[in-house]
C-alpha positions as a Python dict, from the first residue, in 0.01 Angstrom:
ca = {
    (1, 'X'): (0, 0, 0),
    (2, 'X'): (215, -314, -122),
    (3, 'X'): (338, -251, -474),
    (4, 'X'): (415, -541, -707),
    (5, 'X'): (777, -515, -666),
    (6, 'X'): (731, -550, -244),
    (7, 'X'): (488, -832, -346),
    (8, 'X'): (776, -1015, -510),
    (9, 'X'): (1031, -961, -230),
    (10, 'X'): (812, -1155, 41),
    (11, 'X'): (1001, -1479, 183),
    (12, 'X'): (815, -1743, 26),
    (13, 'X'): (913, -2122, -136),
    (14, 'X'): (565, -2224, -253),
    (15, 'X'): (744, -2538, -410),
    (16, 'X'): (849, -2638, -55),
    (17, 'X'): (500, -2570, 74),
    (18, 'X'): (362, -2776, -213),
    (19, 'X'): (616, -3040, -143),
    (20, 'X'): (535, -3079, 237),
    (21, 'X'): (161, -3087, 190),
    (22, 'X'): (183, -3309, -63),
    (23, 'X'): (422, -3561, 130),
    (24, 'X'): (146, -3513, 411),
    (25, 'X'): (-156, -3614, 219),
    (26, 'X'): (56, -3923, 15),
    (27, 'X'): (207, -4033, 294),
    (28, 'X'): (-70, -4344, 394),
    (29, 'X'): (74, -4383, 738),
    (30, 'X'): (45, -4034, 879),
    (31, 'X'): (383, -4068, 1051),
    (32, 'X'): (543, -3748, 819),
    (33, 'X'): (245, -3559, 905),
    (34, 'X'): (333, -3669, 1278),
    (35, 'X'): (678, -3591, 1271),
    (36, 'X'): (628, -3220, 1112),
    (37, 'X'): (327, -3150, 1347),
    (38, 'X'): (513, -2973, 1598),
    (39, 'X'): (769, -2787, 1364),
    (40, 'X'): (448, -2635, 1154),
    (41, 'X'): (131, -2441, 1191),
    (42, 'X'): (-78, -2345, 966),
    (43, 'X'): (37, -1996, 935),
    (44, 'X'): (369, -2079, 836),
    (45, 'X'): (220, -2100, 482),
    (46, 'X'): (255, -1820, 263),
    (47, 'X'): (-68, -1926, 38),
    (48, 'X'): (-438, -1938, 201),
    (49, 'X'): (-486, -2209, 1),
    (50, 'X'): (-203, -2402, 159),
    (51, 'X'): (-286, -2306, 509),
    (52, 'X'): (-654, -2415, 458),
    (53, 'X'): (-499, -2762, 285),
    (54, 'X'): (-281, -2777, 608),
    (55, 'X'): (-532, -2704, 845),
    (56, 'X'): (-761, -2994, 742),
    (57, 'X'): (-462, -3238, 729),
    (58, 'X'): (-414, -3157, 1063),
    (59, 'X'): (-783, -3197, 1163),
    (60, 'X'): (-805, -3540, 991),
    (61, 'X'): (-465, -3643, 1184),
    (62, 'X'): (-551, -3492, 1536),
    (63, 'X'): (-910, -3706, 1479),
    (64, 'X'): (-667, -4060, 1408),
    (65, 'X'): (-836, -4060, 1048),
    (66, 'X'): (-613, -4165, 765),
    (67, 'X'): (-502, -3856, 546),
    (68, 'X'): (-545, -3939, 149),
    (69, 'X'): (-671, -3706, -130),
    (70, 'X'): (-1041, -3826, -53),
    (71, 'X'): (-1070, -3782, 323),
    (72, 'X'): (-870, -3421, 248),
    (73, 'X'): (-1181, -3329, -10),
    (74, 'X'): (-1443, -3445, 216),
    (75, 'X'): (-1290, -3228, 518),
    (76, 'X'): (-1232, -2955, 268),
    (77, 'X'): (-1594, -2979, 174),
    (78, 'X'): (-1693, -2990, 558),
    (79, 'X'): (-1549, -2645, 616),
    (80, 'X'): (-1631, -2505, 254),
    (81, 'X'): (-1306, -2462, 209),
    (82, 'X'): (-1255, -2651, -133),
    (83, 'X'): (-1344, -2387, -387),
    (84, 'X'): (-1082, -2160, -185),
    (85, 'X'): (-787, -2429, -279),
    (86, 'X'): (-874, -2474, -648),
    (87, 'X'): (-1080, -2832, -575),
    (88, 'X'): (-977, -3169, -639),
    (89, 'X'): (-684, -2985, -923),
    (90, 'X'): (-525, -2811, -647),
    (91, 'X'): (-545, -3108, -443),
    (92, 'X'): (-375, -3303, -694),
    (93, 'X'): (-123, -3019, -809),
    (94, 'X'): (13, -3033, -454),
    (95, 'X'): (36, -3389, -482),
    (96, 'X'): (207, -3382, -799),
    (97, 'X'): (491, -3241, -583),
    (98, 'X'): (507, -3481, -294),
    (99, 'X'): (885, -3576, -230),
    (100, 'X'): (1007, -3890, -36),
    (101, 'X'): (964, -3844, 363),
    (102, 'X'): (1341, -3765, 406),
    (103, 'X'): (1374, -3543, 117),
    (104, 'X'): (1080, -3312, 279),
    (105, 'X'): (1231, -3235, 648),
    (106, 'X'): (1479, -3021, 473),
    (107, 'X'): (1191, -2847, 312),
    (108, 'X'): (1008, -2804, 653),
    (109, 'X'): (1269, -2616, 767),
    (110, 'X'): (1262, -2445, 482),
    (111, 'X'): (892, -2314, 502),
    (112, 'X'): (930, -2210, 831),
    (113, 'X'): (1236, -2016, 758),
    (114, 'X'): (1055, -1850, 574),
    (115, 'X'): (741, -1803, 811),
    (116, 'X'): (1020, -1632, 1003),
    (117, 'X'): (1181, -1411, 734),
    (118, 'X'): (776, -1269, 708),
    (119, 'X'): (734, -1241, 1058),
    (120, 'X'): (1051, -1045, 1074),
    (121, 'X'): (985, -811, 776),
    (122, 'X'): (611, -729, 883),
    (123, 'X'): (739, -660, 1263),
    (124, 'X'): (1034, -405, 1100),
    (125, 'X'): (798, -218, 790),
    (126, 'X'): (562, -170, 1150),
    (127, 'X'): (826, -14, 1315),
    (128, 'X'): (947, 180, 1059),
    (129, 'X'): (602, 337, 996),
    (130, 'X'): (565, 374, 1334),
    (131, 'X'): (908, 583, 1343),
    (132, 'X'): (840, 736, 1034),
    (133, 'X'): (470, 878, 1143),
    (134, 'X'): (557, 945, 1480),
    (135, 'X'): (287, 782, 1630),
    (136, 'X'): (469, 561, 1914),
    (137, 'X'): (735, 658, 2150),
    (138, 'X'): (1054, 516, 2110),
    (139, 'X'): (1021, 267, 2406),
    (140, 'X'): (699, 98, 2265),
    (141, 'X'): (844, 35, 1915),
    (142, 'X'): (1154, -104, 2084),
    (143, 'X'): (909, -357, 2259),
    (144, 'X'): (716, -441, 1955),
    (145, 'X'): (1055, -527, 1771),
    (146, 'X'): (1126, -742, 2112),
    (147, 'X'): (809, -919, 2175),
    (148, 'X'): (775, -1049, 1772),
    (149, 'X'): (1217, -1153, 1778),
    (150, 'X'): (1060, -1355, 2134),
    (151, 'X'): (799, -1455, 1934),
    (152, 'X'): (1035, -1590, 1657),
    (153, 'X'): (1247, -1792, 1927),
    (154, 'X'): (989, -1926, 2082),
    (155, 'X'): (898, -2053, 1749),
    (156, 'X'): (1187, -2254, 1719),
    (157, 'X'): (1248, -2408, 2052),
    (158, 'X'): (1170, -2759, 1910),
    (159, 'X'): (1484, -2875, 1962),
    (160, 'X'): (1392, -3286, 1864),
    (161, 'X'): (1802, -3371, 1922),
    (162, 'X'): (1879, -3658, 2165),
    (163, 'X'): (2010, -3373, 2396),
    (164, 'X'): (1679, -3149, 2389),
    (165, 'X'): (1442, -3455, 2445),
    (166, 'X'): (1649, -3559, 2742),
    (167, 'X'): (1649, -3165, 2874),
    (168, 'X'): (1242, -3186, 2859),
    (169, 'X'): (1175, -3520, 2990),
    (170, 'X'): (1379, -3423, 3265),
    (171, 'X'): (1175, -3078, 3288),
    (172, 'X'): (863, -3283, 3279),
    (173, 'X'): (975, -3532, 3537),
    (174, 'X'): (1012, -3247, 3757),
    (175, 'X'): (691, -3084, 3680),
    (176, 'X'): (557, -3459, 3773),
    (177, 'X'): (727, -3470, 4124),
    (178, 'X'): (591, -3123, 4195),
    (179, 'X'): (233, -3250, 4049),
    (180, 'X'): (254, -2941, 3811),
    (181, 'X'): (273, -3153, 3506),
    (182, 'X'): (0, -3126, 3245),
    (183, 'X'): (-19, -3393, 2908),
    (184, 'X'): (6, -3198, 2621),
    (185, 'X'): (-7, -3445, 2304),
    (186, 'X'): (-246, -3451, 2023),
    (187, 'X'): (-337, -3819, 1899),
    (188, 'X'): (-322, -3818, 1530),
    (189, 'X'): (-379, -4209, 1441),
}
């Protein structure tokens, strides 16, 4: 059971979450949204009301449909979700802490840092009680502590330098030659 004092040592910024959602859903071009959309699921967000309010941004922008506070409560409504993020004063207290486009990558990183830092902790208080209770061999905790660290790399293999985009096109233009290649973009306007 989590006590109140574990509660307050999760990795969490729920200013930076705010901040990002609210850049996404003030931003009238989509184009933050776009640029984030790789760096971000949905499960990076410590809330449930933030990972519902990122969810249906990400609906409206893999449809092409312009993201505003209004298209945001209508999908919310779609998937009864809006009750679940406080309604239209959640909406607007997340908007309340939009930031400039520039200001926010900072805080991406910053949310999924901290997406990580839970990841981490959950995989290690698992193998601790697994250790402690005696329930797993030593081998198979080992692998559980290995598959969620690959899990956490794998995570952060977006490497959007000059350098990494060159490294994948040139992986995809291989994949081409070979005819292995398979299109994997989402349209979002």
């Amino acid at each position: 059971m989590i006590t109140t004092e574990e509660e307050t040592n999760i990795p969490q910024n729920v200013g930076a979450e705010e901040a990002v959602l609210g850049t996404c859903i003030t931003d009238s071009s989509n184009d933050f949204y776009d640029s984030i959309a790789h760096k971000l699921s949905a499960e990076d967000f410590y809330l449930y009301k933030h990972r519902l309010i990122y969810k249906s941004i990400s609906a409206l922008a893999t449809r092409g449909d312009d993201v505003n506070e209004i298209t945001l409560i209508e999908e919310l409504k779609k998937s009864s979700a809006l009750d679940e993020v406080d309604g239209m004063s959640g909406i607007m207290t997340v908007m309340d802490n939009a930031a400039s486009a520039l200001q926010c990558q900072s805080l991406v990183q910053v949310v999924k840092d901290k997406a990580n830092l839970r990841l981490l902790r959950r995989s290690f208080k698992l193998a601790i009680q697994d250790v402690e209770d005696e329930t797993k061999d030593p081998e198979s905790v080992r692998a559980d502590i290995e598959s969620a660290l690959l899990h956490l790399d794998k995570g952060s293999k977006n490497d959007m330098s000059l350098k990494g985009t060159i490294e994948q096109l040139e992986v995809d233009f291989e994949k081409q030659l070979k005819g292995e290649y398979k299109h994997e973009a989402i349209r979002t306007h």
